[in-house]
PDB file of C-alpha atoms in Angstrom:
ATOM      1  CA  UNK A   1       0.000   0.000   0.000  1.00  0.00           C
ATOM      2  CA  UNK A   2       2.900   2.336   0.751  1.00  0.00           C
ATOM      3  CA  UNK A   3       4.268   1.994  -2.790  1.00  0.00           C
ATOM      4  CA  UNK A   4       0.905   2.955  -4.312  1.00  0.00           C
ATOM      5  CA  UNK A   5       0.731   6.085  -2.150  1.00  0.00           C
ATOM      6  CA  UNK A   6       4.310   7.012  -3.040  1.00  0.00           C
ATOM      7  CA  UNK A   7       3.678   6.474  -6.761  1.00  0.00           C
ATOM      8  CA  UNK A   8       0.474   8.515  -6.584  1.00  0.00           C
ATOM      9  CA  UNK A   9       2.265  11.361  -4.818  1.00  0.00           C
ATOM     10  CA  UNK A  10       5.026  11.271  -7.449  1.00  0.00           C
ATOM     11  CA  UNK A  11       2.477  11.364 -10.291  1.00  0.00           C
ATOM     12  CA  UNK A  12       0.641  14.280  -8.680  1.00  0.00           C
ATOM     13  CA  UNK A  13       3.933  16.129  -8.305  1.00  0.00           C
ATOM     14  CA  UNK A  14       4.818  15.508 -11.977  1.00  0.00           C
ATOM     15  CA  UNK A  15       1.378  16.681 -13.109  1.00  0.00           C
ATOM     16  CA  UNK A  16       1.755  19.864 -11.057  1.00  0.00           C
ATOM     17  CA  UNK A  17       5.171  20.486 -12.650  1.00  0.00           C
ATOM     18  CA  UNK A  18       3.698  19.990 -16.138  1.00  0.00           C
ATOM     19  CA  UNK A  19       0.847  22.400 -15.332  1.00  0.00           C
ATOM     20  CA  UNK A  20       3.315  25.028 -14.107  1.00  0.00           C
ATOM     21  CA  UNK A  21       5.391  24.645 -17.302  1.00  0.00           C
ATOM     22  CA  UNK A  22       2.236  24.927 -19.432  1.00  0.00           C
ATOM     23  CA  UNK A  23       1.062  28.058 -17.654  1.00  0.00           C
ATOM     24  CA  UNK A  24       4.521  29.646 -17.837  1.00  0.00           C
ATOM     25  CA  UNK A  25       4.838  28.871 -21.550  1.00  0.00           C
ATOM     26  CA  UNK A  26       1.391  30.203 -22.406  1.00  0.00           C
ATOM     27  CA  UNK A  27       1.982  33.346 -20.363  1.00  0.00           C
ATOM     28  CA  UNK A  28       5.435  34.012 -21.819  1.00  0.00           C
ATOM     29  CA  UNK A  29       4.110  33.544 -25.352  1.00  0.00           C
ATOM     30  CA  UNK A  30       0.970  35.662 -24.785  1.00  0.00           C
ATOM     31  CA  UNK A  31      -1.143  32.646 -25.707  1.00  0.00           C
ATOM     32  CA  UNK A  32      -4.663  32.583 -24.281  1.00  0.00           C
ATOM     33  CA  UNK A  33      -7.068  29.654 -24.249  1.00  0.00           C
ATOM     34  CA  UNK A  34     -10.668  29.720 -25.481  1.00  0.00           C
ATOM     35  CA  UNK A  35     -13.497  27.200 -25.444  1.00  0.00           C
ATOM     36  CA  UNK A  36     -16.715  27.757 -27.379  1.00  0.00           C
ATOM     37  CA  UNK A  37     -19.824  25.661 -26.851  1.00  0.00           C
ATOM     38  CA  UNK A  38     -21.600  26.132 -30.207  1.00  0.00           C
ATOM     39  CA  UNK A  39     -25.085  25.014 -29.163  1.00  0.00           C
ATOM     40  CA  UNK A  40     -25.293  27.641 -26.391  1.00  0.00           C
ATOM     41  CA  UNK A  41     -22.911  30.306 -27.667  1.00  0.00           C
ATOM     42  CA  UNK A  42     -21.071  30.252 -24.335  1.00  0.00           C
ATOM     43  CA  UNK A  43     -17.434  31.244 -24.698  1.00  0.00           C
ATOM     44  CA  UNK A  44     -14.820  30.716 -22.003  1.00  0.00           C
ATOM     45  CA  UNK A  45     -11.657  32.845 -22.156  1.00  0.00           C
ATOM     46  CA  UNK A  46      -8.787  32.444 -19.729  1.00  0.00           C
ATOM     47  CA  UNK A  47      -7.083  35.514 -18.262  1.00  0.00           C
ATOM     48  CA  UNK A  48      -4.411  35.589 -20.989  1.00  0.00           C
ATOM     49  CA  UNK A  49      -7.015  35.420 -23.783  1.00  0.00           C
ATOM     50  CA  UNK A  50      -8.891  38.281 -22.160  1.00  0.00           C
ATOM     51  CA  UNK A  51      -5.672  40.307 -22.075  1.00  0.00           C
ATOM     52  CA  UNK A  52      -4.776  39.422 -25.688  1.00  0.00           C
ATOM     53  CA  UNK A  53      -8.229  40.624 -26.762  1.00  0.00           C
ATOM     54  CA  UNK A  54      -8.110  43.723 -24.547  1.00  0.00           C
ATOM     55  CA  UNK A  55     -11.124  42.665 -22.448  1.00  0.00           C
ATOM     56  CA  UNK A  56     -11.593  43.124 -18.711  1.00  0.00           C
ATOM     57  CA  UNK A  57     -13.099  40.043 -17.020  1.00  0.00           C
ATOM     58  CA  UNK A  58     -15.900  42.088 -15.459  1.00  0.00           C
ATOM     59  CA  UNK A  59     -16.851  43.479 -18.887  1.00  0.00           C
ATOM     60  CA  UNK A  60     -17.100  40.089 -20.634  1.00  0.00           C
ATOM     61  CA  UNK A  61     -20.431  38.238 -20.730  1.00  0.00           C
ATOM     62  CA  UNK A  62     -18.799  34.911 -21.745  1.00  0.00           C
ATOM     63  CA  UNK A  63     -20.672  34.777 -25.022  1.00  0.00           C
ATOM     64  CA  UNK A  64     -19.764  34.319 -28.660  1.00  0.00           C
ATOM     65  CA  UNK A  65     -21.735  37.471 -29.490  1.00  0.00           C
ATOM     66  CA  UNK A  66     -19.820  39.565 -26.958  1.00  0.00           C
ATOM     67  CA  UNK A  67     -16.501  38.382 -28.444  1.00  0.00           C
ATOM     68  CA  UNK A  68     -17.645  39.065 -32.022  1.00  0.00           C
ATOM     69  CA  UNK A  69     -18.694  42.588 -31.000  1.00  0.00           C
ATOM     70  CA  UNK A  70     -15.067  43.287 -30.029  1.00  0.00           C
ATOM     71  CA  UNK A  71     -13.546  42.306 -33.383  1.00  0.00           C
ATOM     72  CA  UNK A  72     -12.618  45.195 -35.635  1.00  0.00           C
ATOM     73  CA  UNK A  73     -15.695  45.665 -37.909  1.00  0.00           C
ATOM     74  CA  UNK A  74     -14.007  45.015 -41.298  1.00  0.00           C
ATOM     75  CA  UNK A  75     -12.734  41.633 -39.997  1.00  0.00           C
ATOM     76  CA  UNK A  76     -15.971  40.305 -38.450  1.00  0.00           C
ATOM     77  CA  UNK A  77     -17.549  38.735 -41.515  1.00  0.00           C
ATOM     78  CA  UNK A  78     -14.423  36.794 -42.495  1.00  0.00           C
ATOM     79  CA  UNK A  79     -13.837  35.547 -38.928  1.00  0.00           C
ATOM     80  CA  UNK A  80     -17.424  34.382 -38.589  1.00  0.00           C
ATOM     81  CA  UNK A  81     -17.318  32.643 -41.983  1.00  0.00           C
ATOM     82  CA  UNK A  82     -14.050  30.879 -41.102  1.00  0.00           C
ATOM     83  CA  UNK A  83     -15.363  29.695 -37.763  1.00  0.00           C
ATOM     84  CA  UNK A  84     -18.655  28.489 -39.227  1.00  0.00           C
ATOM     85  CA  UNK A  85     -16.812  26.480 -41.897  1.00  0.00           C
ATOM     86  CA  UNK A  86     -14.619  24.857 -39.254  1.00  0.00           C
ATOM     87  CA  UNK A  87     -17.702  24.021 -37.160  1.00  0.00           C
ATOM     88  CA  UNK A  88     -19.446  22.403 -40.136  1.00  0.00           C
ATOM     89  CA  UNK A  89     -16.387  20.381 -41.227  1.00  0.00           C
ATOM     90  CA  UNK A  90     -14.629  19.062 -38.138  1.00  0.00           C
ATOM     91  CA  UNK A  91     -11.653  17.971 -40.280  1.00  0.00           C
ATOM     92  CA  UNK A  92     -10.732  21.621 -40.708  1.00  0.00           C
ATOM     93  CA  UNK A  93      -8.555  23.441 -38.234  1.00  0.00           C
ATOM     94  CA  UNK A  94      -9.041  27.185 -37.970  1.00  0.00           C
ATOM     95  CA  UNK A  95      -6.171  29.633 -38.515  1.00  0.00           C
ATOM     96  CA  UNK A  96      -7.369  33.211 -38.717  1.00  0.00           C
ATOM     97  CA  UNK A  97      -5.852  36.622 -38.071  1.00  0.00           C
ATOM     98  CA  UNK A  98      -8.132  39.443 -37.040  1.00  0.00           C
ATOM     99  CA  UNK A  99      -7.912  42.834 -35.407  1.00  0.00           C
ATOM    100  CA  UNK A 100      -9.234  44.028 -32.075  1.00  0.00           C
ATOM    101  CA  UNK A 101      -9.252  47.491 -30.589  1.00  0.00           C
ATOM    102  CA  UNK A 102      -6.985  47.382 -27.553  1.00  0.00           C
ATOM    103  CA  UNK A 103      -6.220  50.576 -25.670  1.00  0.00           C
ATOM    104  CA  UNK A 104      -7.797  52.458 -28.602  1.00  0.00           C
ATOM    105  CA  UNK A 105      -5.282  50.914 -31.056  1.00  0.00           C
ATOM    106  CA  UNK A 106      -5.768  48.150 -33.593  1.00  0.00           C
ATOM    107  CA  UNK A 107      -3.864  45.006 -32.675  1.00  0.00           C
ATOM    108  CA  UNK A 108      -3.592  41.764 -34.598  1.00  0.00           C
ATOM    109  CA  UNK A 109      -4.575  38.492 -32.963  1.00  0.00           C
ATOM    110  CA  UNK A 110      -4.159  34.992 -34.356  1.00  0.00           C
ATOM    111  CA  UNK A 111      -6.918  32.509 -33.547  1.00  0.00           C
ATOM    112  CA  UNK A 112      -6.121  28.809 -33.926  1.00  0.00           C
ATOM    113  CA  UNK A 113      -8.600  26.097 -33.023  1.00  0.00           C
ATOM    114  CA  UNK A 114     -10.433  22.932 -33.802  1.00  0.00           C
ATOM    115  CA  UNK A 115     -13.529  20.942 -32.958  1.00  0.00           C
ATOM    116  CA  UNK A 116     -13.910  18.358 -30.228  1.00  0.00           C
ATOM    117  CA  UNK A 117     -16.454  15.742 -31.224  1.00  0.00           C
ATOM    118  CA  UNK A 118     -18.973  13.676 -29.319  1.00  0.00           C
ATOM    119  CA  UNK A 119     -19.002   9.885 -29.647  1.00  0.00           C
ATOM    120  CA  UNK A 120     -21.496  10.177 -32.516  1.00  0.00           C
ATOM    121  CA  UNK A 121     -19.324  12.692 -34.376  1.00  0.00           C
ATOM    122  CA  UNK A 122     -21.116  15.970 -33.727  1.00  0.00           C
ATOM    123  CA  UNK A 123     -19.219  19.037 -32.520  1.00  0.00           C
ATOM    124  CA  UNK A 124     -19.427  19.423 -28.745  1.00  0.00           C
ATOM    125  CA  UNK A 125     -16.875  22.206 -28.319  1.00  0.00           C
ATOM    126  CA  UNK A 126     -14.580  24.350 -30.386  1.00  0.00           C
ATOM    127  CA  UNK A 127     -11.327  24.928 -28.520  1.00  0.00           C
ATOM    128  CA  UNK A 128      -8.142  26.766 -29.274  1.00  0.00           C
ATOM    129  CA  UNK A 129      -5.893  29.683 -28.554  1.00  0.00           C
ATOM    130  CA  UNK A 130      -5.666  33.396 -29.190  1.00  0.00           C
ATOM    131  CA  UNK A 131      -2.114  34.600 -29.753  1.00  0.00           C
ATOM    132  CA  UNK A 132      -1.062  38.212 -29.538  1.00  0.00           C
ATOM    133  CA  UNK A 133       0.963  39.154 -32.586  1.00  0.00           C
ATOM    134  CA  UNK A 134       4.271  40.992 -31.960  1.00  0.00           C
ATOM    135  CA  UNK A 135       4.081  44.791 -31.841  1.00  0.00           C
ATOM    136  CA  UNK A 136       6.075  45.303 -35.024  1.00  0.00           C
ATOM    137  CA  UNK A 137       3.580  43.032 -36.776  1.00  0.00           C
ATOM    138  CA  UNK A 138       0.659  44.971 -35.313  1.00  0.00           C
ATOM    139  CA  UNK A 139       2.079  48.162 -36.770  1.00  0.00           C
ATOM    140  CA  UNK A 140       2.102  46.738 -40.302  1.00  0.00           C
ATOM    141  CA  UNK A 141      -1.093  47.955 -42.029  1.00  0.00           C
ATOM    142  CA  UNK A 142      -0.600  45.747 -45.102  1.00  0.00           C
ATOM    143  CA  UNK A 143      -0.897  42.444 -43.231  1.00  0.00           C
ATOM    144  CA  UNK A 144      -4.420  41.186 -43.764  1.00  0.00           C
ATOM    145  CA  UNK A 145      -4.324  37.422 -44.241  1.00  0.00           C
ATOM    146  CA  UNK A 146      -7.605  35.829 -45.346  1.00  0.00           C
ATOM    147  CA  UNK A 147      -8.884  32.748 -43.555  1.00  0.00           C
ATOM    148  CA  UNK A 148      -6.691  29.705 -43.915  1.00  0.00           C
ATOM    149  CA  UNK A 149      -7.475  26.101 -43.109  1.00  0.00           C
ATOM    150  CA  UNK A 150      -5.314  23.055 -42.704  1.00  0.00           C
ATOM    151  CA  UNK A 151      -6.366  19.442 -42.199  1.00  0.00           C
ATOM    152  CA  UNK A 152      -6.083  18.151 -38.646  1.00  0.00           C
TER     153      UNK A 152
END
């Protein structure tokens, strides 16, 4: 019984170390996590994703609509089209750059994500990351990449 307890404690310790590394890496890379539940429109953003998007936690209603309202208007239609295509075809992985207004300036954000399926193959969640683009990239007005997809 003592060996099982020791092995369990060691596994818990290793998992905690992995979680710390993951959090440090995401934070250092300005990579925020999102999770969208398509049937309800509920959208979870972690604290880094909120920061990348320039949103204060208390101002976010955790909804797809609230997030879309914060995307720079000329980019909204393309982002929504890209996401809808990825939701319809779960073999597609979403890669899309869009702009948000952060501190009254336009900043580029990269969204990367994919569908998680139920046992019967329907989309249960759409999960991914929002990545803050480097400042020199944000200052480049000619960078407007259309939606891009890649197979999973």
